[in-house]
């Protein structure tokens, strides 16, 4: 797989080299193909890593990542932080003759190349997000292909996609990295599904959100261009209406004269109008012979003084005749002015105050270039293209003709009865300045969150697997501990209990007796089954065991009811400990035990009733001497047996205390 990856990387580098060699400008100025050069750097770094030269690979990848991160910053940082003019200035300072867009790659190409470089740096390491980086680059290349379609590129302000050849080269680098990633183990690849697909889904959602935000921002910019065009058109129409009203006021002011105005009168009257309406090329007085006899200002218009307009400007003859011969306002269409350039001339009749005869006409010459420059002096014509048309004929153009944005707006104007069209088209630089950075910031943020999500899910997956293995180990260990604990409990129980009767044994009895050392009174019973050996000898040990169990059940019930402990002392002997029980109470318990044994109807082989003899000793006060207390109880038992058995004998202070059947 590594050899195949090296071969595929070399093929991609070869394709990039062909692009560079085929581009003569790339040989003349390597900066004219920055994306191709960056692809070459990333590919060479990837090839060096695959060939086993990590230091060289890192050096090449750093050389590629540095301009890529700078380009990405230019897309992300807002205009009020670093303006586009500042970026252009920096580009020109370090790369004379270049602007920002001359060296930075397209947006999606910048992201895909940066991710390819980062993945080549990290290598095939799933724990660092290599699968997600490869999947993200694939999605970015797919989006680049869609953004390269003609209907998509026609209205783009930003450049989003690299050229088709550069995209193909990036696909080659991506596939080479994918081939290098394949040799990881099956178990490792299987564990990638859970962290990879949610992260890739987030990448897809991020790209869809970015596309929606991008389209929304484009619509907003287009609406701004439309609104600005409409505003300029409305301003122009309003100004021209004011201009026409002023012309009528100007013409009416001459109707009080009986003869043509003198030079001084003309200059005095026209100067304020010329100052207020700067787009007037001149204001002239034409006599009935169509000659220009007065003009203001004089110096720029000396060539028109004395000119007979019917001869030198025949296209305005009809409009001038309306004023001179019919006493009506006449307007020319868009004509070539005597001073040069397109314009419109208004002819207003000047009549005598006495008899109303026509003395001549006042001509107001409007230069359309000057009109455009005057009306749009607040517009930055260095970054806004303005064009005034009449039909398909261009009358005036202002602003740059290259580097324009994809959108233009056309508005109709009524200029002195002439239907003109105002075209506004902002430059691409102006649109880039106005364009919000939110879509790009959202895209970068979403991709970053997707990467972090993958790392978190991958770490969680690994921890889950480790936790599962640890849980299995804990369960096995818990089962073993439980088995050992159960065995330990059984051992401890057997150490303190009799296996046949399940009663406490001698050890537990002695421990209990020691624990009651401070209780007074304290009584001890020793019970012995009378002639029990005969039961074993004549009826067998099974019958003997059954009799012992019956005795143990009866003794446990009676003694525990009295708050004591009943235990098997050994063989057919049983003992009982009765704390806080005086001699009379203990004697009652012992007598009840003896009677209950008779009620069990346990018989010898010859039909005789099985009986018990009980010795009782009670400690009323003083320190506890277990041996002495047990010895006293044992002696009382001996007296019971010696006295005929089947009785209770108390060895307390009154030795004569005795009960018998």
XYZ file of C-alpha atoms in Angstrom:
661
model
C 0.000 0.000 0.000
C 2.857 2.369 0.788
C 4.382 1.810 -2.644
C 1.029 2.485 -4.282
C 0.670 5.676 -2.233
C 4.156 6.811 -3.288
C 3.334 6.113 -6.915
C 0.031 7.982 -6.737
C 1.659 10.953 -5.001
C 4.366 11.060 -7.656
C 1.686 10.988 -10.351
C -0.123 13.930 -8.746
C 3.149 15.853 -8.509
C 3.816 15.095 -12.132
C 0.415 16.468 -13.105
C 1.110 19.639 -11.109
C 4.484 19.928 -12.821
C 2.858 19.671 -16.231
C 0.529 22.514 -15.261
C 3.475 24.664 -14.206
C 5.483 23.853 -17.339
C 2.500 24.469 -19.579
C 1.875 27.883 -18.026
C 4.445 30.273 -19.478
C 3.460 32.885 -16.910
C 4.338 30.402 -14.182
C 7.881 30.279 -15.518
C 8.048 34.034 -15.881
C 6.564 34.670 -12.453
C 6.043 31.718 -10.143
C 3.585 33.740 -8.100
C 1.047 33.622 -10.919
C 0.236 30.006 -9.958
C 0.336 29.997 -6.139
C -2.145 27.178 -5.715
C -0.145 24.865 -7.958
C 3.058 25.702 -6.082
C 1.334 24.972 -2.760
C 0.050 21.665 -4.130
C 3.584 20.790 -5.157
C 4.913 21.622 -1.680
C 2.212 19.518 0.024
C 2.805 16.647 -2.405
C 6.569 16.740 -1.932
C 6.133 16.752 1.839
C 3.764 13.803 1.599
C 6.170 11.953 -0.691
C 9.082 12.603 1.673
C 7.119 11.217 4.615
C 6.080 8.101 2.699
C 9.682 7.594 1.621
C 10.867 7.719 5.231
C 12.322 11.239 5.512
C 10.286 12.838 8.320
C 12.468 15.916 8.861
C 12.389 16.868 5.170
C 8.656 16.188 5.091
C 8.015 18.523 8.023
C 10.132 21.256 6.476
C 8.209 21.113 3.191
C 4.846 20.948 4.940
C 5.682 23.970 7.115
C 6.582 25.899 3.952
C 3.126 25.015 2.591
C 1.157 25.552 5.804
C 2.544 29.029 6.534
C 1.019 30.740 3.442
C -2.112 28.597 3.725
C -2.740 29.765 7.301
C -2.060 33.359 6.227
C -4.548 33.001 3.378
C -7.133 31.472 5.706
C -6.645 34.393 8.114
C -7.388 36.844 5.294
C -10.719 35.086 4.759
C -11.583 34.984 8.472
C -10.445 38.287 9.965
C -13.099 41.029 9.783
C -12.565 44.167 7.725
C -12.332 46.412 10.784
C -9.424 44.308 12.079
C -7.353 44.136 8.913
C -8.803 45.830 5.854
C -8.516 44.527 2.323
C -6.382 47.556 1.470
C -3.963 46.533 4.219
C -3.779 42.992 2.869
C -3.122 44.364 -0.612
C -0.456 46.673 0.782
C 1.255 43.780 2.561
C 1.104 41.660 -0.562
C 2.585 44.479 -2.630
C 5.337 45.062 -0.070
C 6.527 41.464 -0.010
C 5.556 40.569 -3.580
C 5.885 43.735 -5.679
C 3.163 44.173 -8.232
C 0.753 41.697 -6.613
C -2.482 42.027 -4.665
C -4.126 39.718 -2.141
C -6.126 37.787 -4.728
C -3.007 37.295 -6.834
C -1.441 34.878 -4.368
C -4.063 33.472 -1.983
C -5.797 30.265 -3.136
C -9.555 29.962 -3.377
C -11.365 29.457 -0.061
C -12.236 25.754 -0.347
C -8.884 25.014 -1.966
C -7.146 26.695 0.985
C -9.042 24.511 3.440
C -8.520 21.258 1.528
C -4.784 21.903 1.003
C -4.335 22.849 4.664
C -6.081 19.649 5.797
C -4.005 17.553 3.377
C -0.836 19.127 4.764
C -1.939 18.581 8.378
C -2.857 14.958 7.688
C 0.464 14.371 5.925
C 2.168 15.787 9.020
C 0.161 13.591 11.422
C 0.461 10.432 9.365
C -1.961 7.527 9.491
C -2.987 8.044 13.121
C -6.673 7.468 13.826
C -6.341 8.850 17.354
C -5.368 12.248 15.874
C -8.270 12.398 13.428
C -6.675 11.181 10.187
C -9.868 9.454 8.909
C -11.960 12.570 9.533
C -9.403 14.807 7.794
C -9.465 12.548 4.730
C -13.279 12.498 4.680
C -13.463 16.277 5.104
C -11.045 16.854 2.217
C -13.161 14.552 0.035
C -16.310 16.556 0.835
C -14.489 19.843 0.188
C -13.301 18.586 -3.187
C -16.852 17.545 -4.085
C -18.096 21.037 -3.149
C -15.260 22.536 -5.198
C -16.429 20.566 -8.203
C -19.969 21.891 -7.753
C -18.701 25.444 -7.274
C -16.701 25.155 -10.516
C -19.825 24.738 -12.642
C -20.432 27.694 -15.011
C -23.771 28.672 -13.491
C -22.127 28.771 -10.036
C -19.035 30.779 -10.946
C -20.950 33.464 -12.872
C -22.119 35.290 -9.750
C -19.327 34.594 -7.255
C -17.678 37.403 -5.341
C -15.184 35.165 -3.573
C -13.284 32.467 -5.412
C -14.266 29.176 -3.836
C -12.783 26.469 -6.052
C -9.427 25.741 -7.640
C -9.103 25.006 -11.332
C -10.213 21.531 -12.516
C -6.591 20.435 -13.003
C -5.653 21.540 -9.496
C -8.699 19.740 -8.104
C -7.636 16.573 -9.922
C -4.173 16.893 -8.391
C -5.677 17.271 -4.917
C -7.763 14.148 -5.534
C -4.535 12.304 -6.333
C -2.909 13.424 -3.072
C -6.056 12.471 -1.135
C -6.213 8.977 -2.644
C -2.518 8.477 -1.936
C -3.070 9.320 1.732
C -6.072 7.008 1.784
C -3.983 4.120 0.411
C -1.339 4.763 3.056
C -4.069 4.617 5.715
C -5.502 1.231 4.658
C -2.883 -1.102 6.250
C -4.106 -0.393 9.808
C -5.702 -3.374 11.504
C -9.275 -4.484 10.878
C -10.196 -4.076 14.535
C -8.900 -0.504 14.501
C -10.857 0.330 11.325
C -13.961 -1.287 12.807
C -13.679 0.933 15.870
C -13.593 4.066 13.683
C -17.233 3.878 12.570
C -18.829 5.283 15.704
C -16.606 8.383 16.032
C -16.188 8.950 12.274
C -19.768 9.070 10.980
C -21.166 11.604 13.491
C -18.170 13.859 12.867
C -18.563 13.547 9.085
C -22.272 14.276 9.463
C -21.368 17.471 11.327
C -18.976 18.371 8.494
C -21.807 17.885 5.996
C -24.187 20.013 8.054
C -21.480 22.675 8.342
C -21.006 22.758 4.569
C -24.756 23.029 4.000
C -25.002 25.822 6.568
C -22.060 27.592 4.958
C -23.664 27.315 1.523
C -26.904 28.770 2.865
C -25.076 31.612 4.627
C -23.047 32.280 1.505
C -26.171 32.496 -0.642
C -27.824 34.772 1.947
C -24.795 37.062 2.004
C -24.764 37.193 -1.807
C -28.429 38.170 -1.830
C -27.740 40.853 0.765
C -24.904 42.308 -1.278
C -26.998 42.257 -4.443
C -29.784 44.041 -2.597
C -27.294 46.685 -1.445
C -26.043 47.173 -5.009
C -29.647 47.478 -6.213
C -30.516 49.945 -3.450
C -27.453 52.071 -4.187
C -28.276 52.148 -7.897
C -31.858 53.142 -7.164
C -30.673 55.824 -4.761
C -28.306 57.296 -7.349
C -31.008 57.222 -10.021
C -33.535 58.889 -7.714
C -31.004 61.534 -6.716
C -30.221 62.268 -10.376
C -33.886 62.556 -11.348
C -34.604 64.887 -8.426
C -31.637 67.082 -9.198
C -32.603 67.379 -12.829
C -36.136 68.418 -11.942
C -34.663 71.127 -9.760
C -32.435 72.097 -12.672
C -35.381 72.425 -15.072
C -37.340 74.568 -12.585
C -34.295 76.813 -12.156
C -33.999 77.233 -15.922
C -37.580 78.428 -16.158
C -37.002 80.935 -13.359
C -33.877 82.104 -15.130
C -35.696 82.607 -18.454
C -38.592 84.463 -16.820
C -36.164 86.902 -15.240
C -35.240 88.203 -18.747
C -38.806 88.867 -19.813
C -38.663 92.288 -18.137
C -36.150 93.573 -20.730
C -36.890 95.294 -24.034
C -33.602 94.346 -25.694
C -30.879 91.765 -25.575
C -28.900 91.794 -22.308
C -25.533 93.433 -22.139
C -22.371 91.483 -21.296
C -22.387 92.805 -17.726
C -26.079 92.028 -17.243
C -25.635 88.529 -18.592
C -22.608 87.773 -16.413
C -24.290 89.196 -13.312
C -27.471 87.155 -13.823
C -25.954 83.840 -14.896
C -23.131 83.613 -12.370
C -25.322 82.387 -9.450
C -27.010 79.732 -11.628
C -23.691 78.516 -12.936
C -22.363 78.304 -9.392
C -25.393 76.369 -8.091
C -25.614 74.007 -11.049
C -22.044 73.023 -11.735
C -22.933 70.634 -14.520
C -23.855 73.566 -16.833
C -21.092 73.720 -19.398
C -22.189 77.256 -20.203
C -25.246 79.512 -20.290
C -25.577 81.436 -23.575
C -27.886 83.991 -25.219
C -28.781 83.321 -28.861
C -30.267 86.064 -31.076
C -32.914 85.536 -33.698
C -30.206 84.697 -36.267
C -29.209 81.735 -34.082
C -25.892 83.343 -33.214
C -24.349 83.097 -29.774
C -23.837 86.704 -28.646
C -23.488 86.173 -24.887
C -21.914 83.272 -22.998
C -20.954 82.567 -19.386
C -18.320 81.727 -18.402
C -16.486 83.412 -21.211
C -12.922 82.053 -21.165
C -13.664 78.312 -21.562
C -16.276 79.071 -24.249
C -14.653 81.674 -26.501
C -14.858 79.327 -29.482
C -18.661 79.360 -29.426
C -19.090 83.161 -29.349
C -20.449 84.386 -32.699
C -21.175 80.867 -33.898
C -24.392 80.483 -35.925
C -25.966 77.372 -34.379
C -28.195 76.581 -37.350
C -24.979 76.016 -39.303
C -22.560 74.495 -36.764
C -25.060 72.355 -34.844
C -27.820 71.320 -37.233
C -29.045 68.466 -34.935
C -30.276 71.120 -32.482
C -31.988 73.296 -35.093
C -35.498 72.071 -34.368
C -35.228 72.674 -30.614
C -33.729 76.150 -31.179
C -36.487 77.018 -33.706
C -39.128 76.198 -31.100
C -37.678 78.877 -28.823
C -36.813 81.539 -31.451
C -39.844 81.342 -33.707
C -42.640 79.747 -31.674
C -41.874 81.000 -28.174
C -41.820 77.511 -26.660
C -39.169 75.726 -24.647
C -37.047 73.566 -26.867
C -34.768 70.670 -25.849
C -32.339 68.771 -27.928
C -31.716 65.109 -27.585
C -28.276 63.902 -26.650
C -26.031 65.754 -29.103
C -22.338 66.302 -29.566
C -21.543 69.663 -28.001
C -19.397 72.271 -29.709
C -16.945 72.027 -26.797
C -16.821 68.243 -27.226
C -18.579 65.412 -25.445
C -22.260 64.454 -25.293
C -24.769 66.797 -23.747
C -28.284 68.223 -23.786
C -29.181 71.832 -24.620
C -32.239 73.616 -23.289
C -33.488 76.625 -25.291
C -35.848 78.964 -23.429
C -37.466 81.904 -25.271
C -36.745 85.443 -23.997
C -39.571 87.882 -24.829
C -39.966 91.671 -24.593
C -41.804 93.088 -21.612
C -43.677 95.691 -23.765
C -45.027 93.896 -26.781
C -44.150 90.260 -26.079
C -41.969 89.882 -29.138
C -39.199 87.297 -28.995
C -35.796 88.843 -28.352
C -33.849 85.583 -28.526
C -33.300 82.411 -26.532
C -31.374 81.470 -23.423
C -29.380 78.284 -23.979
C -28.362 76.143 -21.039
C -25.814 73.558 -22.084
C -25.657 70.479 -19.873
C -22.574 68.296 -20.301
C -23.426 64.705 -19.454
C -19.883 63.819 -18.285
C -19.858 66.864 -16.020
C -23.404 65.984 -14.907
C -22.273 62.456 -13.933
C -19.217 63.770 -12.129
C -21.284 66.354 -10.244
C -24.178 64.137 -9.209
C -21.956 61.240 -8.161
C -19.142 63.102 -6.470
C -19.984 61.222 -3.241
C -19.466 57.888 -5.035
C -15.985 56.372 -4.935
C -15.522 56.077 -8.679
C -12.231 54.342 -8.045
C -14.220 51.277 -6.947
C -17.620 51.839 -8.557
C -18.244 51.680 -12.279
C -20.934 54.090 -13.578
C -22.253 54.152 -17.120
C -24.890 56.359 -18.746
C -26.532 54.867 -21.820
C -29.089 55.862 -24.376
C -30.391 52.624 -25.719
C -27.313 50.575 -26.580
C -25.111 53.642 -26.985
C -22.724 54.457 -24.174
C -22.723 58.164 -23.435
C -20.536 58.439 -20.327
C -18.405 56.017 -18.312
C -16.861 56.633 -14.899
C -14.755 54.386 -12.705
C -12.707 51.241 -13.423
C -13.508 48.882 -16.254
C -11.568 45.895 -14.872
C -11.790 44.001 -11.616
C -15.534 44.525 -11.413
C -17.916 42.451 -9.351
C -20.424 40.011 -10.799
C -23.513 42.181 -10.259
C -24.737 45.374 -11.913
C -27.892 47.445 -11.606
C -29.705 49.364 -14.323
C -32.077 52.249 -13.585
C -34.033 54.414 -16.020
C -33.608 58.196 -15.929
C -35.742 60.939 -17.436
C -33.248 63.692 -18.261
C -35.021 66.590 -19.908
C -37.437 64.275 -21.621
C -34.669 61.908 -22.705
C -34.930 58.293 -21.540
C -31.468 57.283 -20.352
C -30.174 54.268 -18.443
C -27.825 54.484 -15.457
C -25.702 51.363 -14.920
C -23.933 50.894 -11.575
C -21.479 48.051 -10.982
C -19.265 47.898 -7.864
C -15.742 46.566 -8.083
C -14.918 43.164 -6.680
C -12.679 44.779 -4.056
C -15.582 46.905 -2.797
C -17.839 43.842 -2.536
C -15.140 41.927 -0.679
C -14.866 44.768 1.820
C -18.617 44.861 2.374
C -18.986 41.111 2.506
C -19.485 39.731 6.032
C -17.011 37.119 7.279
C -19.740 35.148 9.072
C -20.105 32.347 6.470
C -16.358 31.675 6.423
C -16.112 31.922 10.215
C -19.056 29.523 10.521
C -17.387 27.108 8.107
C -14.060 27.160 9.959
C -15.801 26.863 13.331
C -17.949 23.950 12.171
C -14.960 22.047 10.793
C -13.056 22.648 14.014
C -15.993 21.422 16.109
C -16.309 18.348 13.901
C -12.632 17.579 14.472
C -13.007 18.029 18.232
C -16.159 15.869 18.179
C -14.222 13.098 16.440
C -11.411 13.288 18.995
C -13.906 13.179 21.876
C -15.891 10.283 20.386
C -12.728 8.391 19.510
C -11.358 8.844 23.019
C -14.750 7.880 24.445
C -14.822 4.802 22.200
C -11.366 3.730 23.310
C -12.275 4.351 26.935
C -15.519 2.430 26.434
C -13.616 -0.554 25.035
C -11.123 -0.389 27.862
C -13.959 0.012 30.339
C -15.742 -2.975 28.817
C -12.627 -5.128 29.104
C -12.065 -3.858 32.623
C -15.721 -4.519 33.431
C -15.391 -8.101 32.230
C -12.272 -8.490 34.321
C -14.052 -6.953 37.302
C -16.995 -9.329 36.889
C -14.686 -12.316 36.767
C -12.748 -10.991 39.730
C -15.986 -10.262 41.595
C -17.209 -13.795 40.965
C -13.927 -15.170 42.223
C -14.009 -12.873 45.253
C -17.599 -13.876 45.945
C -16.688 -17.540 45.658
C -13.741 -17.032 47.950
C -15.865 -15.005 50.372
C -18.515 -17.675 50.376
C -15.902 -20.318 50.971
C -14.403 -18.171 53.707
C -17.823 -17.732 55.282
C -18.371 -21.460 55.145
C -14.987 -22.068 56.723
C -15.658 -19.488 59.414
C -19.129 -20.918 60.014
C -17.779 -24.444 60.260
C -15.113 -23.214 62.666
C -17.833 -21.963 65.054
C -20.750 -24.299 64.370
C -21.550 -27.940 64.498
C -22.066 -29.355 61.034
C -24.660 -31.953 62.091
C -26.965 -29.801 64.190
C -26.032 -26.332 62.784
C -25.693 -25.194 66.383
C -22.810 -23.046 67.634
C -19.912 -25.246 68.669
C -17.705 -25.129 71.715
C -15.506 -22.344 70.316
C -18.371 -19.969 69.558
C -19.917 -20.818 72.933
C -16.718 -19.912 74.770
C -16.378 -16.664 72.750
C -19.963 -15.759 73.616
C -19.360 -16.555 77.262
C -16.310 -14.256 77.275
C -18.341 -11.524 75.604
C -20.846 -11.713 78.480
C -18.154 -11.317 81.126
C -19.716 -8.143 82.533
C -23.323 -9.400 82.602
C -24.754 -10.449 85.972
C -26.306 -12.786 86.730
C -24.833 -15.240 84.224
C -26.040 -18.853 84.032
C -24.578 -21.869 82.230
C -26.398 -25.144 81.437
C -24.736 -28.428 80.491
C -27.126 -31.009 79.000
C -26.293 -34.659 78.447
C -28.498 -37.271 76.726
C -29.012 -40.193 79.072
C -27.679 -43.528 77.775
C -27.134 -42.123 74.294
C -24.476 -44.751 73.530
C -27.195 -47.393 73.614
C -29.040 -45.550 70.856
C -25.976 -45.679 68.572
C -25.206 -49.255 69.515
C -28.705 -50.690 69.051
C -30.384 -48.365 66.533
C -27.405 -47.020 64.595
C -25.753 -43.685 64.157
C -28.420 -42.381 61.764
C -31.061 -42.637 64.463
C -28.611 -41.150 66.932
C -27.965 -38.204 64.605
C -31.699 -37.672 64.185
C -32.184 -37.619 67.956
C -29.353 -35.088 68.309
C -30.969 -32.842 65.677
C -34.292 -32.999 67.493
C -32.602 -32.081 70.753
C -30.767 -29.196 69.064
C -33.997 -27.785 67.588
C -35.783 -27.950 70.934
C -32.833 -26.474 72.821
C -32.330 -23.638 70.313
C -36.011 -22.677 70.468
C -36.211 -22.605 74.245
C -32.829 -21.025 75.007
C -32.977 -18.357 72.318
C -36.474 -17.452 73.479
C -34.895 -16.781 76.897
C -32.220 -14.579 75.265
C -29.419 -17.129 75.475
C -27.190 -19.251 73.256
C -27.587 -23.034 72.819
C -24.523 -24.916 71.504
C -23.257 -28.451 71.025
C -20.406 -29.030 73.404
C -19.336 -32.366 72.024
C -20.848 -35.806 71.381
C -24.236 -35.949 73.127
C -23.435 -32.943 75.362
C -25.029 -29.535 74.808
C -24.425 -26.269 76.641
C -26.392 -23.064 77.032
C -25.395 -19.564 78.064
C -28.116 -17.450 79.701
C -26.974 -13.850 80.363
C -28.987 -11.704 82.794
C -30.797 -14.832 83.986
C -30.741 -15.712 87.700
C -30.786 -19.178 89.173
C -34.587 -19.499 89.417
C -35.145 -18.284 85.847
C -32.364 -20.527 84.555
C -33.837 -23.469 86.442
C -37.192 -22.825 84.756
C -35.537 -22.764 81.324
C -33.681 -25.998 82.064
C -36.814 -27.700 83.357
C -38.743 -26.640 80.298
C -35.984 -28.058 78.108
C -36.087 -31.375 79.978
C -39.863 -31.578 79.634
C -39.861 -30.709 75.956
C -37.418 -33.544 75.287
C -39.931 -35.947 76.742
C -42.632 -34.492 74.520
C -40.497 -35.299 71.457
C -41.203 -38.972 72.192
C -37.729 -40.204 71.299
C -37.411 -43.913 72.329
C -34.626 -46.380 73.015
C -34.630 -49.746 71.298
C -36.494 -51.265 74.232
C -39.192 -48.584 74.284
C -37.814 -46.515 77.105
C -38.185 -42.701 76.810
C -35.052 -40.798 75.838
C -34.213 -38.296 78.598
C -31.625 -35.632 79.381
C -29.780 -34.646 82.510
C -28.925 -30.965 83.026
C -26.380 -29.292 85.262
C -26.906 -25.590 86.047
C -24.451 -23.030 87.450
C -25.200 -19.321 88.018
C -22.736 -16.476 88.716
C -24.539 -13.762 90.689
C -21.628 -11.359 91.176
C -17.858 -11.157 91.179
C -15.426 -11.667 88.337
C -16.040 -14.310 85.694
C -13.931 -17.454 85.905
C -15.092 -19.502 82.934
C -13.300 -22.648 84.009
C -14.766 -22.491 87.518
C -18.236 -21.738 86.207
C -18.094 -24.598 83.718
C -16.656 -26.891 86.400
C -19.570 -26.049 88.703
C -22.092 -26.777 85.965
C -20.302 -30.013 85.101
C -20.352 -31.088 88.748
C -24.063 -30.300 88.877
C -24.518 -32.487 85.784
C -22.580 -35.241 87.468
C -24.881 -34.971 90.504
C -27.911 -35.154 88.193
C -26.625 -38.349 86.603
C -25.632 -39.787 89.947
C -29.074 -39.001 91.342
C -30.884 -41.063 88.763
C -30.715 -38.982 85.563
C -33.618 -37.184 83.861
C -33.347 -34.220 86.157
C -31.925 -30.713 86.589
C -29.403 -29.924 89.314
C -28.337 -26.375 90.164
C -24.816 -25.763 91.448
C -25.466 -22.190 92.549
C -25.174 -20.993 96.169
C -27.935 -23.364 97.365
C -26.631 -26.780 96.339
C -29.822 -28.456 97.479
C -31.790 -26.772 94.660
C -32.766 -29.663 92.427
C -35.611 -30.764 90.232
C -36.408 -34.213 89.025
C -39.149 -36.002 87.227
